[in-house]
Coordinates of C-alpha atoms and ligand atoms in Angstrom, one line a residue:
M1 CA 126.9 115.3 85.5
Y2 CA 124.4 115.6 88.3
R3 CA 125.7 112.6 90.6
T4 CA 128.0 109.9 90.5
H5 CA 126.4 107.8 93.2
T6 CA 123.0 107.5 94.1
C7 CA 122.1 108.0 98.0
G8 CA 121.7 104.3 98.7
A9 CA 124.9 103.4 97.3
L10 CA 127.9 104.5 99.2
N11 CA 129.5 102.2 101.7
I12 CA 132.7 101.9 103.6
Q13 CA 134.9 100.8 100.6
D14 CA 133.7 103.8 98.8
T15 CA 136.2 105.3 101.6
G16 CA 138.2 107.8 100.0
K17 CA 136.0 108.5 96.7
E18 CA 135.4 112.0 95.4
V19 CA 131.6 111.5 95.1
T20 CA 129.0 113.9 93.6
L21 CA 125.5 113.5 95.2
A22 CA 121.9 114.4 94.4
G23 CA 118.4 114.1 96.5
W24 CA 116.3 116.0 98.9
V25 CA 117.0 117.4 102.6
Q26 CA 115.6 114.8 104.8
T27 CA 117.1 116.9 108.0
I28 CA 119.4 119.3 109.1
R29 CA 121.2 119.3 112.3
K30 CA 123.2 121.7 113.6
F31 CA 126.1 120.8 116.2
G32 CA 128.1 124.3 116.7
A33 CA 130.1 125.2 113.2
I34 CA 129.4 121.6 112.1
T35 CA 126.1 120.6 110.4
F36 CA 124.9 117.6 109.4
V37 CA 122.3 117.0 106.3
D38 CA 120.4 113.4 105.9
L39 CA 120.0 113.3 101.8
R40 CA 117.6 111.3 100.2
D41 CA 116.3 109.8 96.9
R42 CA 114.7 107.2 96.1
Y43 CA 117.6 104.6 96.6
G44 CA 118.5 105.2 100.3
I45 CA 119.8 108.1 102.3
T46 CA 123.3 109.3 102.6
Q47 CA 124.9 111.9 105.7
L48 CA 126.5 114.8 104.4
L49 CA 129.2 116.6 106.8
F50 CA 129.5 120.2 106.3
G51 CA 131.8 121.6 108.2
E52 CA 133.5 124.9 110.1
A53 CA 134.2 126.7 106.1
L54 CA 130.8 125.2 104.6
N55 CA 128.7 125.9 107.7
R56 CA 129.3 129.4 107.2
E57 CA 128.8 129.4 103.5
L58 CA 125.4 127.1 104.3
E59 CA 124.4 130.2 106.8
M60 CA 124.1 132.4 104.5
H61 CA 122.8 130.1 101.5
P62 CA 120.4 128.4 103.9
I63 CA 118.6 125.1 103.2
G64 CA 115.4 123.6 104.7
R65 CA 113.4 120.2 104.3
E66 CA 113.0 119.3 100.8
Y67 CA 115.6 121.2 99.3
V68 CA 116.6 119.5 96.0
L69 CA 120.5 119.5 97.0
Q70 CA 123.7 118.6 94.9
A71 CA 127.1 118.2 97.3
K72 CA 130.1 117.0 95.9
G73 CA 132.4 115.7 98.9
V74 CA 134.9 112.8 100.0
V75 CA 133.4 109.4 101.7
S76 CA 134.4 108.6 105.2
E77 CA 133.9 106.7 107.9
R78 CA 131.8 107.5 109.9
S79 CA 132.2 107.9 114.0
N80 CA 128.9 107.5 114.9
K81 CA 128.0 104.6 112.7
N82 CA 124.3 103.3 112.0
L83 CA 124.1 99.6 111.4
N84 CA 120.8 99.9 110.2
L85 CA 121.1 101.9 107.4
P86 CA 123.1 100.4 104.3
T87 CA 124.9 103.7 104.0
G88 CA 125.6 104.0 107.4
E89 CA 129.3 103.8 108.2
I90 CA 130.3 106.6 106.0
E91 CA 129.5 110.0 105.5
V92 CA 130.2 112.3 102.7
N93 CA 132.8 115.4 103.5
V94 CA 131.5 118.0 101.8
T95 CA 133.7 119.9 99.5
S96 CA 131.0 122.2 97.8
F97 CA 127.4 122.0 97.5
T98 CA 124.8 123.6 94.9
I99 CA 120.8 124.5 96.0
L100 CA 119.5 123.0 92.9
N101 CA 116.0 123.9 93.7
A102 CA 114.3 125.2 97.1
S103 CA 111.0 123.6 98.5
A104 CA 107.8 125.2 100.6
T105 CA 107.6 124.0 103.5
P106 CA 105.9 120.3 103.2
P107 CA 102.4 119.9 104.6
F108 CA 103.4 116.8 106.8
T109 CA 106.5 115.3 107.7
I110 CA 108.0 112.9 104.8
Q111 CA 108.7 110.3 107.2
D112 CA 107.7 106.5 107.7
D113 CA 105.5 107.9 110.7
T114 CA 103.9 111.0 109.6
D115 CA 101.9 113.5 111.0
G116 CA 99.8 114.0 107.6
G117 CA 96.1 112.6 107.7
D118 CA 94.5 110.8 104.7
D119 CA 93.3 113.3 103.2
L120 CA 96.5 115.7 103.2
R121 CA 98.3 113.0 102.2
M122 CA 96.5 112.6 99.1
K123 CA 95.6 116.2 98.3
Y124 CA 100.0 115.9 98.2
R125 CA 100.1 112.8 96.8
Y126 CA 103.4 113.7 94.8
L127 CA 105.0 114.4 98.2
D128 CA 103.4 110.9 99.9
L129 CA 105.0 109.2 97.1
R130 CA 108.4 110.0 98.5
R131 CA 107.6 108.4 101.8
N132 CA 109.6 105.0 102.2
M133 CA 106.7 103.2 103.3
V134 CA 104.7 103.9 99.9
K135 CA 107.7 103.3 97.7
R136 CA 108.0 99.9 99.1
N137 CA 104.7 99.2 97.8
L138 CA 104.8 100.7 95.0
E139 CA 108.3 99.1 94.7
L140 CA 106.3 95.6 95.6
R141 CA 103.6 95.9 92.6
Y142 CA 106.6 96.6 90.1
A143 CA 108.0 93.0 91.5
V144 CA 104.2 91.5 91.4
S145 CA 104.0 92.7 87.5
R146 CA 107.3 92.2 86.2
S147 CA 107.0 88.5 87.8
A148 CA 103.9 88.3 85.8
R149 CA 105.2 89.3 82.7
N150 CA 108.4 86.9 83.0
Y151 CA 105.8 83.9 83.9
L152 CA 103.5 84.6 81.3
H153 CA 106.2 85.4 78.6
E154 CA 107.7 82.4 79.2
N155 CA 104.6 80.2 78.7
G156 CA 103.8 81.9 75.6
F157 CA 101.1 84.4 76.3
M158 CA 101.1 87.9 73.7
D159 CA 100.4 90.8 75.6
I160 CA 97.7 93.0 73.5
E161 CA 96.7 96.0 74.1
T162 CA 92.4 96.2 73.9
P163 CA 90.6 99.3 73.1
F164 CA 89.3 101.7 76.2
L165 CA 86.5 103.6 74.5
I166 CA 83.9 101.0 73.9
K167 CA 80.2 100.2 73.6
S168 CA 78.1 100.8 76.7
T169 CA 76.6 97.2 77.6
P170 CA 76.1 96.8 81.0
E171 CA 75.5 93.4 82.3
G172 CA 76.7 94.2 86.3
A173 CA 78.7 96.8 86.8
R174 CA 77.5 100.2 85.6
D175 CA 79.7 101.7 82.8
F176 CA 81.4 104.9 82.9
V177 CA 80.4 106.7 79.8
V178 CA 82.4 109.0 77.7
P179 CA 80.0 111.1 75.3
S180 CA 81.7 111.4 71.6
R181 CA 82.0 114.6 70.1
M182 CA 82.7 113.5 66.5
N183 CA 79.3 111.3 67.3
T184 CA 76.6 114.0 68.6
G185 CA 74.6 112.4 70.8
Q186 CA 76.1 109.2 71.1
F187 CA 78.5 107.9 73.7
Y188 CA 80.9 105.5 74.2
A189 CA 81.8 103.4 77.5
L190 CA 84.9 102.3 79.0
P191 CA 85.4 98.8 79.6
Q192 CA 84.4 97.0 82.9
S193 CA 87.3 94.4 81.7
P194 CA 88.0 93.7 78.3
Q195 CA 86.3 90.2 78.6
T196 CA 85.0 90.3 75.1
F197 CA 88.2 91.2 73.6
K198 CA 90.1 88.8 74.9
Q199 CA 86.9 86.1 73.5
L200 CA 87.6 88.0 70.1
L201 CA 91.3 87.5 70.1
M202 CA 90.9 83.6 71.0
V203 CA 88.1 83.6 67.2
S204 CA 91.6 85.1 65.8
G205 CA 94.1 82.8 66.8
Y206 CA 96.1 84.6 69.6
D207 CA 95.5 81.3 71.8
R208 CA 97.7 82.9 75.1
Y209 CA 96.9 86.1 75.2
Y210 CA 97.5 88.5 78.6
Q211 CA 97.2 92.2 79.6
I212 CA 98.0 94.1 82.5
V213 CA 95.1 96.8 82.3
K214 CA 93.0 99.1 83.1
C215 CA 89.2 98.4 84.3
F216 CA 86.3 101.0 85.2
R217 CA 83.1 99.9 87.0
D218 CA 81.0 102.8 88.3
E219 CA 79.6 100.9 91.2
D220 CA 78.6 102.5 94.4
L221 CA 82.1 102.3 96.0
R222 CA 81.7 99.5 98.9
A223 CA 85.1 99.7 101.4
D224 CA 88.3 99.5 99.1
R225 CA 87.0 99.6 96.1
Q226 CA 88.6 102.0 93.3
P227 CA 86.3 103.2 90.4
E228 CA 89.3 102.0 87.8
F229 CA 91.4 99.5 89.3
T230 CA 93.8 96.8 87.5
Q231 CA 93.4 93.5 86.2
I232 CA 96.2 90.6 85.3
D233 CA 93.6 89.4 82.6
C234 CA 94.7 86.4 80.6
E235 CA 92.8 84.1 78.0
M236 CA 94.0 80.9 76.9
S237 CA 92.6 78.6 73.8
F238 CA 92.2 74.8 73.6
V239 CA 91.8 74.3 77.1
E240 CA 89.4 72.5 79.9
Q241 CA 88.8 73.8 82.8
K242 CA 92.0 71.6 84.7
D243 CA 94.6 73.4 82.1
I244 CA 93.3 76.5 83.4
L245 CA 93.9 76.1 87.0
D246 CA 97.6 74.4 86.5
M247 CA 98.7 77.6 84.4
F248 CA 97.6 80.1 86.8
E249 CA 98.9 78.2 89.9
G250 CA 102.0 78.3 88.4
L251 CA 101.3 81.9 87.8
I252 CA 100.4 82.7 91.5
K253 CA 103.4 80.4 93.0
R254 CA 106.0 82.1 90.7
I255 CA 104.8 85.8 91.9
F256 CA 105.0 84.0 95.9
K257 CA 108.6 83.0 94.8
D258 CA 109.8 86.1 92.8
V259 CA 108.6 88.4 95.2
K260 CA 108.1 87.5 98.6
G261 CA 110.8 84.2 98.2
I262 CA 107.9 81.8 99.1
D263 CA 108.3 78.4 98.2
Y264 CA 104.2 77.3 97.9
T265 CA 105.3 73.8 97.1
A266 CA 102.0 72.3 98.4
A267 CA 99.0 71.9 95.6
I268 CA 96.7 74.5 95.9
E269 CA 93.1 72.9 97.4
K270 CA 90.4 72.8 95.8
I271 CA 86.6 73.4 97.2
S272 CA 83.3 73.2 95.4
W273 CA 81.4 76.4 96.0
D274 CA 78.4 74.6 97.7
D275 CA 81.1 72.9 100.5
A276 CA 82.9 76.3 100.8
M277 CA 79.3 78.0 101.7
W278 CA 78.2 74.4 103.7
H279 CA 81.6 74.9 105.7
Y280 CA 82.4 78.2 105.6
G281 CA 79.1 80.6 104.9
N282 CA 81.2 82.1 102.2
D283 CA 82.8 81.6 98.9
K284 CA 85.9 83.2 99.5
P285 CA 86.9 81.4 102.8
D286 CA 89.8 82.0 105.3
T287 CA 91.2 78.9 105.5
R288 CA 94.2 79.7 107.2
F289 CA 92.1 78.2 110.6
N290 CA 89.2 75.7 110.6
M291 CA 86.6 76.7 113.1
Q292 CA 84.2 75.0 110.3
V293 CA 80.3 76.3 110.5
A294 CA 77.7 73.2 111.7
N295 CA 74.4 73.4 110.0
L296 CA 72.3 73.0 112.3
K297 CA 69.1 73.8 110.8
V298 CA 68.6 74.7 106.8
P299 CA 65.9 75.3 104.6
P300 CA 64.7 72.5 102.0
H301 CA 65.8 73.5 98.3
V302 CA 69.1 75.1 100.1
F303 CA 72.0 72.8 99.4
S304 CA 69.3 70.3 98.4
D305 CA 71.9 67.1 98.3
R306 CA 72.6 67.9 101.8
R307 CA 71.4 67.1 105.7
H308 CA 71.1 68.5 108.8
T309 CA 74.4 68.0 111.1
I310 CA 71.9 67.3 113.8
P311 CA 68.6 65.4 114.1
Q312 CA 65.9 68.2 114.2
T313 CA 63.9 66.9 117.3
A314 CA 67.1 68.1 119.2
I315 CA 66.4 71.5 118.2
G316 CA 62.8 71.4 117.6
A317 CA 61.3 69.8 120.6
S318 CA 62.5 72.6 123.0
G319 CA 60.2 74.8 122.9
F320 CA 62.6 77.5 122.1
K321 CA 60.5 79.8 119.8
V322 CA 63.9 81.3 118.4
F323 CA 65.6 78.1 117.0
Q324 CA 61.8 76.5 116.1
D325 CA 60.8 79.9 113.8
A326 CA 64.5 80.1 112.2
E327 CA 64.6 78.9 108.5
T328 CA 68.2 78.3 109.4
I329 CA 70.9 77.7 112.5
L330 CA 74.4 77.5 112.0
A331 CA 77.2 77.4 114.9
I332 CA 80.5 77.4 115.3
A333 CA 83.2 75.9 118.2
V334 CA 85.6 78.7 119.2
P335 CA 88.3 76.7 120.7
G336 CA 89.9 77.8 124.4
C337 CA 86.8 80.7 125.4
S338 CA 85.0 79.1 127.3
A339 CA 85.2 80.7 129.8
Y340 CA 84.4 83.9 128.6
S341 CA 83.0 86.3 131.2
R342 CA 79.3 87.6 131.0
K343 CA 81.1 90.8 129.7
Q344 CA 82.8 89.1 126.6
T345 CA 79.3 87.3 125.8
D346 CA 77.2 90.9 125.8
E347 CA 80.1 92.4 124.0
L348 CA 79.6 89.8 121.3
T349 CA 75.9 90.0 121.2
E350 CA 76.1 93.6 120.4
W351 CA 78.3 92.8 117.8
V352 CA 76.3 90.6 116.0
K353 CA 73.2 92.7 116.4
R354 CA 75.4 95.9 114.5
P355 CA 73.7 96.5 111.4
Q356 CA 76.6 95.4 109.3
I357 CA 76.1 91.9 110.4
G358 CA 72.3 92.3 111.5
M359 CA 71.5 89.3 113.6
K360 CA 68.8 89.7 116.1
G361 CA 71.1 88.1 118.8
L362 CA 73.4 85.2 119.6
V363 CA 73.0 81.9 121.5
F364 CA 76.3 80.7 123.6
I365 CA 76.9 77.1 124.7
K366 CA 80.1 76.9 127.1
Y367 CA 81.3 73.4 126.9
D368 CA 84.1 73.8 129.7
T369 CA 87.2 71.9 130.5
D370 CA 85.7 69.6 133.2
G371 CA 83.1 68.5 130.7
S372 CA 80.3 70.4 132.4
I373 CA 78.0 72.5 129.8
K374 CA 76.4 76.1 130.4
S375 CA 74.4 77.8 128.2
S376 CA 72.2 81.0 127.6
I377 CA 69.5 78.5 126.7
D378 CA 69.5 76.3 129.8
K379 CA 65.3 77.1 130.4
F380 CA 64.7 74.8 126.9
F381 CA 67.3 72.7 126.8
S382 CA 68.6 69.8 129.0
P383 CA 72.4 69.8 129.3
E384 CA 72.2 65.9 127.3
Q385 CA 70.6 67.8 124.7
L386 CA 73.3 70.8 124.6
K387 CA 76.0 67.7 124.6
V388 CA 73.5 66.8 121.1
I389 CA 74.1 70.2 119.8
A390 CA 78.1 70.4 121.2
D391 CA 78.5 67.0 119.4
A392 CA 77.1 68.5 116.0
V393 CA 79.3 71.4 115.9
K394 CA 82.2 69.2 116.6
A395 CA 83.1 70.9 119.8
R396 CA 85.5 69.6 122.5
P397 CA 85.9 71.0 126.1
S398 CA 86.9 74.3 126.6
D399 CA 85.2 75.3 123.2
L400 CA 82.6 78.2 123.2
I401 CA 80.2 77.5 120.8
L402 CA 78.2 80.6 119.2
I403 CA 74.9 79.9 117.4
L404 CA 73.1 82.4 114.9
A405 CA 69.6 81.6 114.0
G406 CA 67.5 83.6 110.6
D407 CA 67.0 83.5 107.7
E408 CA 69.6 81.4 105.8
E409 CA 70.9 84.4 103.8
R410 CA 71.9 86.7 106.5
T411 CA 72.4 83.9 108.9
R412 CA 74.9 82.2 106.4
K413 CA 76.7 86.1 106.0
A414 CA 76.9 86.4 109.6
V415 CA 78.4 83.0 110.7
S416 CA 81.2 84.0 108.3
E417 CA 81.6 87.0 109.5
L418 CA 81.5 85.8 113.0
R419 CA 83.8 83.3 112.1
L420 CA 86.4 85.9 110.3
E421 CA 86.0 88.3 113.7
M422 CA 87.0 85.2 116.1
G423 CA 89.7 84.1 114.0
K424 CA 91.0 87.3 113.9
R425 CA 90.4 87.9 117.8
L426 CA 92.2 84.6 118.2
G427 CA 95.2 85.1 116.3
L428 CA 94.5 82.6 113.9
R429 CA 94.4 84.8 110.9
K430 CA 98.4 85.5 110.7
E431 CA 99.6 88.1 108.5
N432 CA 102.7 86.3 107.3
E433 CA 101.0 82.9 106.6
F434 CA 99.5 82.7 103.0
R435 CA 96.9 80.0 101.7
L436 CA 95.1 79.7 98.2
L437 CA 92.5 78.1 97.7
W438 CA 90.2 77.7 94.2
V439 CA 86.6 77.4 94.2
L440 CA 84.7 75.4 91.6
D441 CA 81.5 75.1 90.1
F442 CA 79.7 78.2 91.2
P443 CA 75.9 78.4 90.4
L444 CA 76.0 79.7 86.8
F445 CA 72.9 81.6 87.3
E446 CA 71.6 84.2 90.4
Y447 CA 68.3 85.5 91.0
D448 CA 67.5 89.2 90.9
A449 CA 64.7 89.7 93.4
D450 CA 63.8 93.7 92.1
Q451 CA 63.8 92.5 88.1
N452 CA 62.3 88.7 89.1
R453 CA 64.7 87.5 86.2
W454 CA 68.2 85.4 86.6
V455 CA 71.5 87.2 86.0
A456 CA 74.9 85.8 85.5
R457 CA 76.7 85.3 88.8
H458 CA 80.0 85.6 87.0
H459 CA 79.4 86.9 83.7
P460 CA 77.1 85.8 80.6
F461 CA 79.9 84.9 78.8
T462 CA 80.6 81.3 81.4
S463 CA 79.8 78.4 80.0
P464 CA 77.7 75.9 82.1
K465 CA 78.9 72.6 83.2
P466 CA 78.5 69.9 80.3
S467 CA 76.0 67.8 82.5
D468 CA 74.0 71.0 83.4
I469 CA 73.8 72.4 79.3
D470 CA 70.8 70.7 79.3
T471 CA 68.7 71.6 82.0
M472 CA 69.5 74.7 80.3
I473 CA 68.7 74.7 77.1
H474 CA 65.2 72.4 77.6
H475 CA 63.9 75.1 80.3
S476 CA 62.1 78.3 80.2
P477 CA 64.0 81.4 82.2
V478 CA 60.6 82.2 83.2
I479 CA 59.7 82.1 86.7
K480 CA 55.9 81.8 87.9
D481 CA 56.6 82.0 91.7
P482 CA 59.2 84.4 92.8
A483 CA 59.1 82.9 96.5
K484 CA 59.7 79.5 95.1
Y485 CA 62.5 80.7 92.6
L486 CA 64.9 77.8 94.7
E487 CA 62.8 75.3 93.3
H488 CA 63.3 76.7 89.5
P489 CA 65.5 74.1 87.8
Y490 CA 68.1 77.0 86.8
A491 CA 68.6 77.6 90.6
V492 CA 71.2 74.4 90.6
I493 CA 72.6 75.1 87.1
K494 CA 76.7 75.0 88.1
A495 CA 78.9 77.3 85.7
N496 CA 82.3 76.2 84.5
A497 CA 83.8 78.8 87.0
Y498 CA 86.5 79.4 88.8
D499 CA 87.8 81.8 91.6
M500 CA 91.3 81.9 93.1
V501 CA 91.3 82.9 97.0
L502 CA 93.8 84.1 99.1
N503 CA 93.4 84.4 102.7
G504 CA 89.8 84.8 102.5
N505 CA 89.8 87.4 99.5
E506 CA 88.8 86.7 96.0
I507 CA 92.2 87.4 93.9
G508 CA 91.1 86.0 91.0
G509 CA 88.4 84.5 88.9
G510 CA 87.3 82.9 85.1
S511 CA 85.7 80.6 83.8
I512 CA 85.9 78.4 80.8
R513 CA 83.7 80.3 78.2
I514 CA 81.0 79.3 75.8
F515 CA 82.2 79.4 72.0
Q516 CA 78.8 78.0 70.5
R517 CA 76.2 80.5 68.6
D518 CA 73.7 78.5 70.0
L519 CA 74.6 78.6 73.3
Q520 CA 75.5 81.8 73.6
E521 CA 72.1 83.0 72.3
K522 CA 70.7 80.4 74.7
M523 CA 72.3 82.2 77.5
F524 CA 71.1 86.3 76.4
S525 CA 67.8 84.6 76.5
A526 CA 68.0 82.8 79.9
L527 CA 69.1 86.0 81.0
G528 CA 65.8 88.0 79.7
M529 CA 67.5 89.1 76.9
S530 CA 65.5 89.5 73.6
K531 CA 66.9 88.7 70.2
E532 CA 67.2 92.1 68.6
E533 CA 68.9 93.3 72.4
A534 CA 71.4 90.5 72.3
Q535 CA 72.3 91.4 68.3
Y536 CA 72.4 94.9 69.3
K537 CA 74.9 94.8 72.1
F538 CA 76.8 91.4 71.3
G539 CA 76.0 91.1 67.8
F540 CA 79.7 91.4 67.1
L541 CA 80.3 88.2 69.7
L542 CA 77.6 85.8 68.0
G543 CA 78.6 86.8 64.1
A544 CA 82.8 86.1 65.2
F545 CA 81.4 82.8 66.7
E546 CA 80.4 81.5 63.2
Y547 CA 83.5 82.0 62.2
G548 CA 85.7 79.2 63.9
A549 CA 85.6 79.5 67.6
P550 CA 87.7 77.6 69.2
P551 CA 86.9 76.3 72.9
H552 CA 88.4 78.9 75.1
G553 CA 88.8 80.0 79.1
G554 CA 89.9 82.4 81.2
I555 CA 90.9 84.5 84.3
A556 CA 91.7 87.8 86.1
F557 CA 93.2 88.6 89.1
G558 CA 93.2 91.2 91.2
F559 CA 95.9 93.0 90.2
D560 CA 95.6 95.8 93.2
R561 CA 94.6 93.6 95.8
L562 CA 96.9 90.9 95.2
C563 CA 99.2 93.9 95.7
A564 CA 98.0 94.9 98.8
I565 CA 97.7 91.0 100.1
L566 CA 101.6 90.1 99.5
G567 CA 102.5 93.5 101.4
G568 CA 100.6 93.2 104.6
S569 CA 98.0 95.4 104.0
E570 CA 94.3 95.8 103.7
S571 CA 93.7 98.7 101.8
I572 CA 94.8 98.6 98.1
R573 CA 95.0 102.5 97.6
D574 CA 98.2 102.2 99.4
F575 CA 99.7 100.2 96.4
I576 CA 98.2 102.3 93.8
A577 CA 100.2 105.5 92.7
F578 CA 97.3 108.3 92.3
P579 CA 94.5 106.1 93.9
K580 CA 90.8 107.9 94.2
N581 CA 89.0 108.1 97.6
N582 CA 86.2 106.5 99.0
S583 CA 83.8 108.5 97.0
G584 CA 85.5 108.2 93.7
R585 CA 87.6 111.5 94.2
D586 CA 91.1 112.4 93.0
V587 CA 91.5 114.9 95.7
M588 CA 94.7 115.8 94.4
L589 CA 93.3 117.0 90.6
D590 CA 90.3 117.6 92.5
A591 CA 88.4 115.0 90.1
P592 CA 85.6 114.7 88.7
A593 CA 84.9 118.1 87.9
T594 CA 82.5 119.9 85.9
I595 CA 83.0 121.2 82.3
D596 CA 82.7 124.4 80.7
E597 CA 80.0 125.5 78.5
H598 CA 81.6 125.6 75.7
Q599 CA 82.8 121.6 76.2
L600 CA 79.3 121.0 76.7
A601 CA 77.9 122.6 73.8
E602 CA 80.5 121.2 72.1
L603 CA 79.3 117.8 73.1
S604 CA 75.7 118.9 72.6
I605 CA 74.8 117.9 76.5
G606 CA 72.9 119.9 78.9
I607 CA 73.3 119.5 82.5
R608 CA 69.4 118.8 84.0
K609 CA 68.5 121.7 86.0
E610 CA 66.9 119.8 88.7
I611 CA 70.5 117.8 89.0
K612 CA 72.5 121.2 88.8
Ligands
LIG701 N1 86.2 89.6 83.2 C1 86.2 88.6 84.1 C2 86.0 89.8 85.2 O1 86.7 90.9 84.9 C3 86.8 87.7 84.3 C4 87.0 86.3 83.3 O2 86.5 85.9 83.0 O3 88.4 86.2 82.7 O4 85.5 89.3 86.3

């Protein structure tokens, strides 16, 4: 037997017991004729004491960091206790030991506070995984998956695997493709998600499906994305939107309870996509803090049923060209910052001018505690006019009002970023506070200017809101004047789709699906697909819809992201055992890599010279 206990098991109650431990050498401390060794495994650290006799033996058979050691001995009470460790009141008085394996000197120290940089730790990920922090992250990941599985099982969901080698039907991200040796010149694709399979399972009658499953998307990797990532993928039959929201509100609350011990008793708030964009500039708002956006000016057609929050005369008649020419003017009132210095406001201006934000400038109004108002646009606006703006922004004395002006899309995005940044600077985005939100009623379509056509905002299997189906059926998708695409009836069609948002991150999204062949065909044609193309790509699904497809809908959660947020980290990589780097490389395996001529020949594949 290699061990009687793990390195995390022994405590003061075990004093006097004869034990055998096995693990890795964390530290060696020599004090004259005796040596202390901290022995580590997955479960903890136990101090070993090598007395005089064994110390001599140790000198003959020296050990080093990360050696694999087996030690027999007797548990005894420590004189110098470490009450921060569960095993900190005892040590094992070693009577004999065996070096099970030696170790080269590790390239970085295997401690919470490591000296290893990111690349080095990724190259030696198997050593990095020995570190407590990384281990805790993987334990959290396992706890989340266990909790999800338990909940879904208790609610009648069945875990069904779906294939990884499928057909390429890119409708969103790019597919990873896999050449087939047995079918020369033909390719599989790796699934971007099991979307169509889970829908087919509904047609087959498996009315509650789930899978914790890898998805593959060959996208340019924006910050903190992985080319392969994991979803908690779910689908249900005979459901309406409310049934899905209730079921998965239950799931996330269960995860909070099981993993974090948090009783999230409040109902998850719901907000429409329109409201989210209007009040936060963003469809995944962080609602841990308020600081809502004031819409001082918006172009016609966008949010057509809404009004500016200010009479346009108040901002138009000033002679201030920036406001007059701008398509959109948006503002936030930042609490308690009216005393910002010139240096601070200059810094904020630089912040919004950074290429990632892309604004030309920033206008300030300082609404002082004594009620007086100063601004960077005093030349154009009287104090009375500034007060009208301050009121429209719902500012209070001591607030700093920040105003952005420009084209609609960029300005809305910028105000959202600015709001988040100010929330962060003011400490309003608290790490240990969790705020969930459902965002509902997304637009069904998005206009793709490059292709001058509509694309599905979610995916092409999402159903329109019942009240919008007629609009979709009775209008042609053709856009005659691209500049006026917002006037096309498709621009306002809403989808029966929903996202779950946690602290400003989309953690899940799904929809009620189309389940009738006619409507699905109409959807494909709205997306510019010919009948033949739709048949070639999705004939199997259209066919299945002829054999009694039930009404159905589902959702998928971004499992890696959910774990990262629950673990208080910005990076999903910390929660994946063997992640890729930002260029999609596995630096440990050194993949992707070339394959040899023989493999290429078997696949009948040649590499184009100009690329080589
Ligand atoms: N398959 C979808 C996705 O990956 C989620 C869903 O609609 O269930 O985004």
